[in-house]
XYZ file of C-alpha atoms in Angstrom:
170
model
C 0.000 0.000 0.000
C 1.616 3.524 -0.677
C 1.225 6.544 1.556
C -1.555 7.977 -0.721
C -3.862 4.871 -0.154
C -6.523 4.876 2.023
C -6.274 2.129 5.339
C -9.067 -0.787 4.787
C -11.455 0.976 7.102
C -11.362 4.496 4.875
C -11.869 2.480 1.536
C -14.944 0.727 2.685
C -16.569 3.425 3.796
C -15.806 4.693 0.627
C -18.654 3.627 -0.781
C -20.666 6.526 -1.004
C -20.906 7.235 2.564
C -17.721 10.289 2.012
C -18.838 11.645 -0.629
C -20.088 15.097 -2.327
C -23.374 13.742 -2.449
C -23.826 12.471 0.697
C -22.631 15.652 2.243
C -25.414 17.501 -0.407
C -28.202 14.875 0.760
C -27.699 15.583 4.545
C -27.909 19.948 3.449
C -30.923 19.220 1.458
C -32.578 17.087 3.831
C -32.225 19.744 6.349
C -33.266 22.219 4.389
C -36.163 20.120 3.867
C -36.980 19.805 7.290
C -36.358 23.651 7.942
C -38.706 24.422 5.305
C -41.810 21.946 6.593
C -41.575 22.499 10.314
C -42.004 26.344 9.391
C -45.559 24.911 7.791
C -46.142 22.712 10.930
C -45.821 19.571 9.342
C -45.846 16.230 11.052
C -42.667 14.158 10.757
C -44.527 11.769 8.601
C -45.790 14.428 5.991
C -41.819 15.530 6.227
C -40.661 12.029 5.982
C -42.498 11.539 2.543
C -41.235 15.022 1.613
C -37.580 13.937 2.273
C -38.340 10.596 0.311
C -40.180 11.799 -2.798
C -37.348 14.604 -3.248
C -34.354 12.234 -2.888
C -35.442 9.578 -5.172
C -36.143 12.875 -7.845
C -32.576 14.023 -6.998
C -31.136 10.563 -6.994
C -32.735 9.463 -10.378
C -31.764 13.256 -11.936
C -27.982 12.408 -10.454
C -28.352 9.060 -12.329
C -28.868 10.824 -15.411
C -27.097 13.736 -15.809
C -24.109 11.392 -14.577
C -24.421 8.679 -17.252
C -25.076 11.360 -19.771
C -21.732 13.130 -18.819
C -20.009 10.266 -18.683
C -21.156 9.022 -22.249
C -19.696 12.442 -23.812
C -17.011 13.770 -22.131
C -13.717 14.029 -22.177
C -12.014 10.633 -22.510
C -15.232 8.952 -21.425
C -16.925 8.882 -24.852
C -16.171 5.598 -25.610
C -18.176 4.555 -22.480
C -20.713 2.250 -23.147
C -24.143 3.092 -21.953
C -24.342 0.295 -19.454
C -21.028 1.236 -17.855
C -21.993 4.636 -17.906
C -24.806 3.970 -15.799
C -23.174 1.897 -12.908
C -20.650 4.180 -12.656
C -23.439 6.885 -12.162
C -25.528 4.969 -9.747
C -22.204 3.950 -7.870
C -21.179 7.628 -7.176
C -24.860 8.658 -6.657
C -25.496 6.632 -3.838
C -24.570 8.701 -1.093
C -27.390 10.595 -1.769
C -29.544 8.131 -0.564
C -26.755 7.172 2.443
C -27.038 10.994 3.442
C -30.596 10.920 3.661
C -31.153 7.801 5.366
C -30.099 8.937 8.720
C -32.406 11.952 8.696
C -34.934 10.062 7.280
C -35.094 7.224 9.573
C -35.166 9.739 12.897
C -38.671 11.187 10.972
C -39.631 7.663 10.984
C -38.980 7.595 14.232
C -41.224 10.563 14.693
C -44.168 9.255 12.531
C -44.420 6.220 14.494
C -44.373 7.884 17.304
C -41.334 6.247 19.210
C -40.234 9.682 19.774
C -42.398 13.079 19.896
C -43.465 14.100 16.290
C -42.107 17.686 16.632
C -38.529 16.499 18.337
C -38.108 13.863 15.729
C -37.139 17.079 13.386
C -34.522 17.815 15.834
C -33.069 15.494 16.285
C -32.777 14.465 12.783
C -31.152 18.103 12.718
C -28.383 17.155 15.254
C -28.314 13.939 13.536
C -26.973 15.568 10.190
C -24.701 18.414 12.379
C -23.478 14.291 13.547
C -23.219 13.254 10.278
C -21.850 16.094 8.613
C -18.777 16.486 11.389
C -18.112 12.599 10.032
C -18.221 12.690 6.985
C -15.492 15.661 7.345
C -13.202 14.208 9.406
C -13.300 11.288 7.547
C -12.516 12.779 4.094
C -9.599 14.412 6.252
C -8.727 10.707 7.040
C -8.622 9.351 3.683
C -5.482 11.994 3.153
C -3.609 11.035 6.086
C -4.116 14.607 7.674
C -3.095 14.987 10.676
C -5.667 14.580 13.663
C -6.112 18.763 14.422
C -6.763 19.138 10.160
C -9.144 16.218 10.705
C -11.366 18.013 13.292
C -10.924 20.838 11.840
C -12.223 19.118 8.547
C -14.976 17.661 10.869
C -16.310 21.523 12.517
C -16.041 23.149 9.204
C -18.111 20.405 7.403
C -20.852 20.469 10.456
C -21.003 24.135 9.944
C -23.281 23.555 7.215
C -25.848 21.607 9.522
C -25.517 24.147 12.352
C -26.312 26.807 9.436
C -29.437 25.099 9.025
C -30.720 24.670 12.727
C -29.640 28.936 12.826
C -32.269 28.507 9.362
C -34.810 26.887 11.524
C -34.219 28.895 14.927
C -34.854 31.996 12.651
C -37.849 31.328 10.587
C -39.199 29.851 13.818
């Protein structure tokens, strides 16, 4: 393994999990859930909100992907097929991102928590996830442990920016 190689743990959660689009699914679901608690939505009506606009952006992702990888660059030899994995390989942390929000709404709608916390928590839950998914892109370089927190706060910044979104408009 050379230095610029991630360790086994890094690469598998390579996957999707540390991605662009994971870290874009956790903003949008937040934004989401900013957006419906200022309408006083239940967590369900939220949850299918969350759902029915990440399979849109996941299937648009899909697209646009295996389009630009059909005719771009040194990719337009690609055949369609490959095209298309490759698309729905890298788009998959737009579902990962989401799940964690949307399975704290769940949460909510079935009532195993309060309906109203459920949002909040799924809130925190993406500050959470964010600060991860930061420090663990940090990781993947072989920073140093400070530039990985650091990595880690900045990238939660972006969840905390949405809770100041929904302490405002509240």
């Amino acid at each position: 393994m050379t230095e610029a190689e991630p360790t086994g743990r890094v690469r598998a959660m390579d996957a999707g999990f540390v991605s662009e689009e994971a870290i874009y699914a956790l903003i949008l679901v937040a934004g989401i859930i900013v957006t419906a608690g200022r309408h006083g939505e239940s967590s369900w009506a939220v949850f299918w909100t969350v759902a029915g606009t990440v399979v849109v952006f996941f299937a648009a992702h899909i697209y646009a992907g295996t389009l630009a990888h059909l005719n771009v660059g040194r990719h337009d030899r690609v055949e369609l097929n490959t095209a298309f994995r490759a698309s729905v390989r890298r788009s998959s942390g737009l579902v990962i991102g989401a799940a964690i929000p949307a399975a704290i709404l769940l949460l909510g709608a079935t009532r195993v928590i309060d309906d109203q916390n459920a949002m909040w928590f799924a809130l925190w839950a993406e500050v959470a996830a964010l600060a991860v998914l930061g420090y663990l892109a940090f990781a993947k370089r072989r920073a140093p442990v400070p530039v990985r927190i650091l990595g880690a706060v900045t990238t939660a910044l972006f969840g905390l920016a949405m809770i100041g979104l929904k302490v405002i408009i509240h």
